[in-house]
């Protein structure tokens, strides 16, 4: 019986390892487009927090991912004379850009953002979709939109 269990587990292991990624939650098709059509080594992508890890999994450099603590001044800044960490607060910037509580264009300029991948129903998309002078839509599907910043 023990040998049967080991043999059957090995025979069906590929089935157990199959991945399923919900394309409405993760930008599967958008990543395909990016990898096939863009120079990922030279692009600076702004992405929202929830799917940064998936982008990294696909080999696409991100603005932020689910390891939020790495994007705070404590991890990427330095202590000042008072012992307080100062530096970029990428996590807060991401949240504020996504919620339109800061002017996105100033932050995109500050970070050198060249492309923006966001959910189609996001607040930020509402603004970028109307700004044809500065943002060119490169890709869209039922859930995500990819823009290129135009100078």
mmCIF file of C-alpha atoms in Angstrom:
data_model
loop_
_atom_site.group_PDB
_atom_site.id
_atom_site.type_symbol
_atom_site.label_atom_id
_atom_site.label_comp_id
_atom_site.label_asym_id
_atom_site.label_seq_id
_atom_site.Cartn_x
_atom_site.Cartn_y
_atom_site.Cartn_z
ATOM 1 C CA UNK A 1 0.000 0.000 0.000
ATOM 2 C CA UNK A 2 2.809 2.411 0.865
ATOM 3 C CA UNK A 3 4.490 1.860 -2.519
ATOM 4 C CA UNK A 4 1.146 2.475 -4.268
ATOM 5 C CA UNK A 5 0.722 5.823 -2.501
ATOM 6 C CA UNK A 6 4.237 6.956 -3.434
ATOM 7 C CA UNK A 7 3.838 5.838 -7.045
ATOM 8 C CA UNK A 8 0.396 7.410 -7.429
ATOM 9 C CA UNK A 9 1.571 10.667 -5.831
ATOM 10 C CA UNK A 10 4.483 10.860 -8.247
ATOM 11 C CA UNK A 11 2.240 10.052 -11.211
ATOM 12 C CA UNK A 12 -0.261 12.788 -10.361
ATOM 13 C CA UNK A 13 2.131 15.378 -8.973
ATOM 14 C CA UNK A 14 2.003 17.532 -12.118
ATOM 15 C CA UNK A 15 -1.762 17.805 -11.670
ATOM 16 C CA UNK A 16 -1.307 18.858 -8.046
ATOM 17 C CA UNK A 17 1.189 21.578 -9.058
ATOM 18 C CA UNK A 18 -0.959 23.136 -11.796
ATOM 19 C CA UNK A 19 -1.375 26.837 -11.236
ATOM 20 C CA UNK A 20 -4.558 28.789 -11.554
ATOM 21 C CA UNK A 21 -4.392 32.540 -11.696
ATOM 22 C CA UNK A 22 -7.629 34.506 -11.754
ATOM 23 C CA UNK A 23 -7.299 36.875 -14.713
ATOM 24 C CA UNK A 24 -9.789 39.290 -13.174
ATOM 25 C CA UNK A 25 -7.529 39.688 -10.117
ATOM 26 C CA UNK A 26 -4.105 39.502 -11.752
ATOM 27 C CA UNK A 27 -2.936 41.089 -15.015
ATOM 28 C CA UNK A 28 -2.129 37.844 -16.812
ATOM 29 C CA UNK A 29 -2.845 39.052 -20.340
ATOM 30 C CA UNK A 30 -1.368 42.496 -19.656
ATOM 31 C CA UNK A 31 1.872 40.826 -18.584
ATOM 32 C CA UNK A 32 1.875 38.801 -21.791
ATOM 33 C CA UNK A 33 1.523 42.065 -23.730
ATOM 34 C CA UNK A 34 4.291 43.778 -21.746
ATOM 35 C CA UNK A 35 6.728 40.894 -22.174
ATOM 36 C CA UNK A 36 6.014 40.588 -25.906
ATOM 37 C CA UNK A 37 5.967 44.306 -26.803
ATOM 38 C CA UNK A 38 7.912 46.429 -24.321
ATOM 39 C CA UNK A 39 11.512 46.724 -23.174
ATOM 40 C CA UNK A 40 11.016 45.793 -19.512
ATOM 41 C CA UNK A 41 14.645 46.564 -18.671
ATOM 42 C CA UNK A 42 14.218 50.218 -19.600
ATOM 43 C CA UNK A 43 10.660 50.886 -18.512
ATOM 44 C CA UNK A 44 9.641 52.267 -15.128
ATOM 45 C CA UNK A 45 6.224 50.848 -14.333
ATOM 46 C CA UNK A 46 3.729 52.193 -11.836
ATOM 47 C CA UNK A 47 1.472 49.412 -10.606
ATOM 48 C CA UNK A 48 -1.038 49.171 -7.834
ATOM 49 C CA UNK A 49 -0.204 47.297 -4.643
ATOM 50 C CA UNK A 50 -2.383 44.184 -5.006
ATOM 51 C CA UNK A 51 -0.730 42.577 -8.019
ATOM 52 C CA UNK A 52 2.920 43.649 -7.801
ATOM 53 C CA UNK A 53 3.971 40.185 -6.665
ATOM 54 C CA UNK A 54 2.416 38.653 -9.773
ATOM 55 C CA UNK A 55 4.325 41.095 -11.978
ATOM 56 C CA UNK A 56 7.555 40.119 -10.223
ATOM 57 C CA UNK A 57 6.688 36.455 -10.726
ATOM 58 C CA UNK A 58 6.428 37.191 -14.446
ATOM 59 C CA UNK A 59 9.812 38.979 -14.442
ATOM 60 C CA UNK A 60 8.497 42.531 -14.713
ATOM 61 C CA UNK A 61 10.077 45.138 -12.400
ATOM 62 C CA UNK A 62 7.496 46.829 -10.187
ATOM 63 C CA UNK A 63 6.820 50.062 -8.357
ATOM 64 C CA UNK A 64 5.512 48.141 -5.342
ATOM 65 C CA UNK A 65 4.541 44.639 -4.301
ATOM 66 C CA UNK A 66 2.985 42.984 -1.268
ATOM 67 C CA UNK A 67 6.156 43.305 0.817
ATOM 68 C CA UNK A 68 4.959 46.739 1.955
ATOM 69 C CA UNK A 69 7.553 47.172 4.691
ATOM 70 C CA UNK A 70 10.344 47.269 2.079
ATOM 71 C CA UNK A 71 8.813 50.392 0.579
ATOM 72 C CA UNK A 72 8.866 52.546 3.733
ATOM 73 C CA UNK A 73 11.634 54.993 4.730
ATOM 74 C CA UNK A 74 12.795 52.597 7.459
ATOM 75 C CA UNK A 75 14.001 50.204 4.748
ATOM 76 C CA UNK A 76 15.048 52.558 1.966
ATOM 77 C CA UNK A 77 15.931 55.746 3.827
ATOM 78 C CA UNK A 78 18.521 56.933 6.318
ATOM 79 C CA UNK A 79 18.357 58.245 9.866
ATOM 80 C CA UNK A 80 18.621 61.984 10.316
ATOM 81 C CA UNK A 81 20.178 63.770 13.319
ATOM 82 C CA UNK A 82 17.037 63.200 15.420
ATOM 83 C CA UNK A 83 17.120 59.463 14.719
ATOM 84 C CA UNK A 84 14.068 59.576 12.432
ATOM 85 C CA UNK A 85 14.190 57.737 9.123
ATOM 86 C CA UNK A 86 13.888 59.984 6.093
ATOM 87 C CA UNK A 87 13.658 58.949 2.481
ATOM 88 C CA UNK A 88 11.086 57.959 -0.070
ATOM 89 C CA UNK A 89 7.896 56.535 1.334
ATOM 90 C CA UNK A 90 6.972 54.499 -1.725
ATOM 91 C CA UNK A 91 4.192 52.670 0.086
ATOM 92 C CA UNK A 92 2.379 55.901 1.046
ATOM 93 C CA UNK A 93 3.047 57.393 -2.391
ATOM 94 C CA UNK A 94 1.465 54.356 -4.044
ATOM 95 C CA UNK A 95 -1.633 54.539 -1.862
ATOM 96 C CA UNK A 96 -1.956 58.306 -2.341
ATOM 97 C CA UNK A 97 -1.507 58.085 -6.126
ATOM 98 C CA UNK A 98 -4.027 55.246 -6.402
ATOM 99 C CA UNK A 99 -6.580 57.135 -4.292
ATOM 100 C CA UNK A 100 -5.929 60.440 -6.100
ATOM 101 C CA UNK A 101 -5.040 62.104 -2.793
ATOM 102 C CA UNK A 102 -1.839 63.420 -4.357
ATOM 103 C CA UNK A 103 -1.259 64.693 -7.873
ATOM 104 C CA UNK A 104 -0.121 61.588 -9.745
ATOM 105 C CA UNK A 105 1.777 63.444 -12.456
ATOM 106 C CA UNK A 106 4.199 65.057 -9.975
ATOM 107 C CA UNK A 107 4.930 61.690 -8.385
ATOM 108 C CA UNK A 108 5.313 59.968 -11.748
ATOM 109 C CA UNK A 109 7.833 62.623 -12.729
ATOM 110 C CA UNK A 110 9.658 62.220 -9.405
ATOM 111 C CA UNK A 111 9.959 58.445 -9.876
ATOM 112 C CA UNK A 112 10.610 58.559 -13.628
ATOM 113 C CA UNK A 113 7.526 56.478 -14.420
ATOM 114 C CA UNK A 114 7.231 55.588 -18.119
ATOM 115 C CA UNK A 115 4.259 53.199 -17.975
ATOM 116 C CA UNK A 116 1.194 52.747 -15.788
ATOM 117 C CA UNK A 117 -0.650 49.445 -15.278
ATOM 118 C CA UNK A 118 -3.886 49.851 -13.320
ATOM 119 C CA UNK A 119 -7.289 48.283 -12.897
ATOM 120 C CA UNK A 120 -9.843 49.567 -15.378
ATOM 121 C CA UNK A 121 -12.270 50.542 -12.602
ATOM 122 C CA UNK A 122 -9.713 52.485 -10.540
ATOM 123 C CA UNK A 123 -9.928 56.159 -9.666
ATOM 124 C CA UNK A 124 -6.590 56.750 -11.357
ATOM 125 C CA UNK A 125 -7.843 55.233 -14.609
ATOM 126 C CA UNK A 126 -10.712 57.698 -14.618
ATOM 127 C CA UNK A 127 -8.157 60.512 -14.883
ATOM 128 C CA UNK A 128 -5.593 58.885 -17.170
ATOM 129 C CA UNK A 129 -8.198 57.739 -19.683
ATOM 130 C CA UNK A 130 -9.172 61.380 -20.223
ATOM 131 C CA UNK A 131 -5.614 62.723 -20.455
ATOM 132 C CA UNK A 132 -4.869 61.762 -24.061
ATOM 133 C CA UNK A 133 -2.201 64.461 -24.291
ATOM 134 C CA UNK A 134 0.019 62.791 -21.666
ATOM 135 C CA UNK A 135 -1.098 59.136 -21.634
ATOM 136 C CA UNK A 136 -1.419 56.734 -24.536
ATOM 137 C CA UNK A 137 -3.388 53.545 -23.934
ATOM 138 C CA UNK A 138 -1.307 50.610 -25.125
ATOM 139 C CA UNK A 139 -3.383 47.717 -23.851
ATOM 140 C CA UNK A 140 -6.670 46.969 -22.132
ATOM 141 C CA UNK A 141 -8.752 43.948 -21.246
ATOM 142 C CA UNK A 142 -11.777 43.364 -19.039
ATOM 143 C CA UNK A 143 -9.860 44.226 -15.862
ATOM 144 C CA UNK A 144 -6.621 46.112 -16.566
ATOM 145 C CA UNK A 145 -5.306 49.024 -18.615
ATOM 146 C CA UNK A 146 -1.713 49.801 -19.569
ATOM 147 C CA UNK A 147 -0.671 53.347 -20.430
ATOM 148 C CA UNK A 148 2.518 54.848 -21.733
ATOM 149 C CA UNK A 149 3.421 58.331 -20.530
ATOM 150 C CA UNK A 150 3.917 60.674 -23.463
ATOM 151 C CA UNK A 151 6.270 63.650 -23.121
#
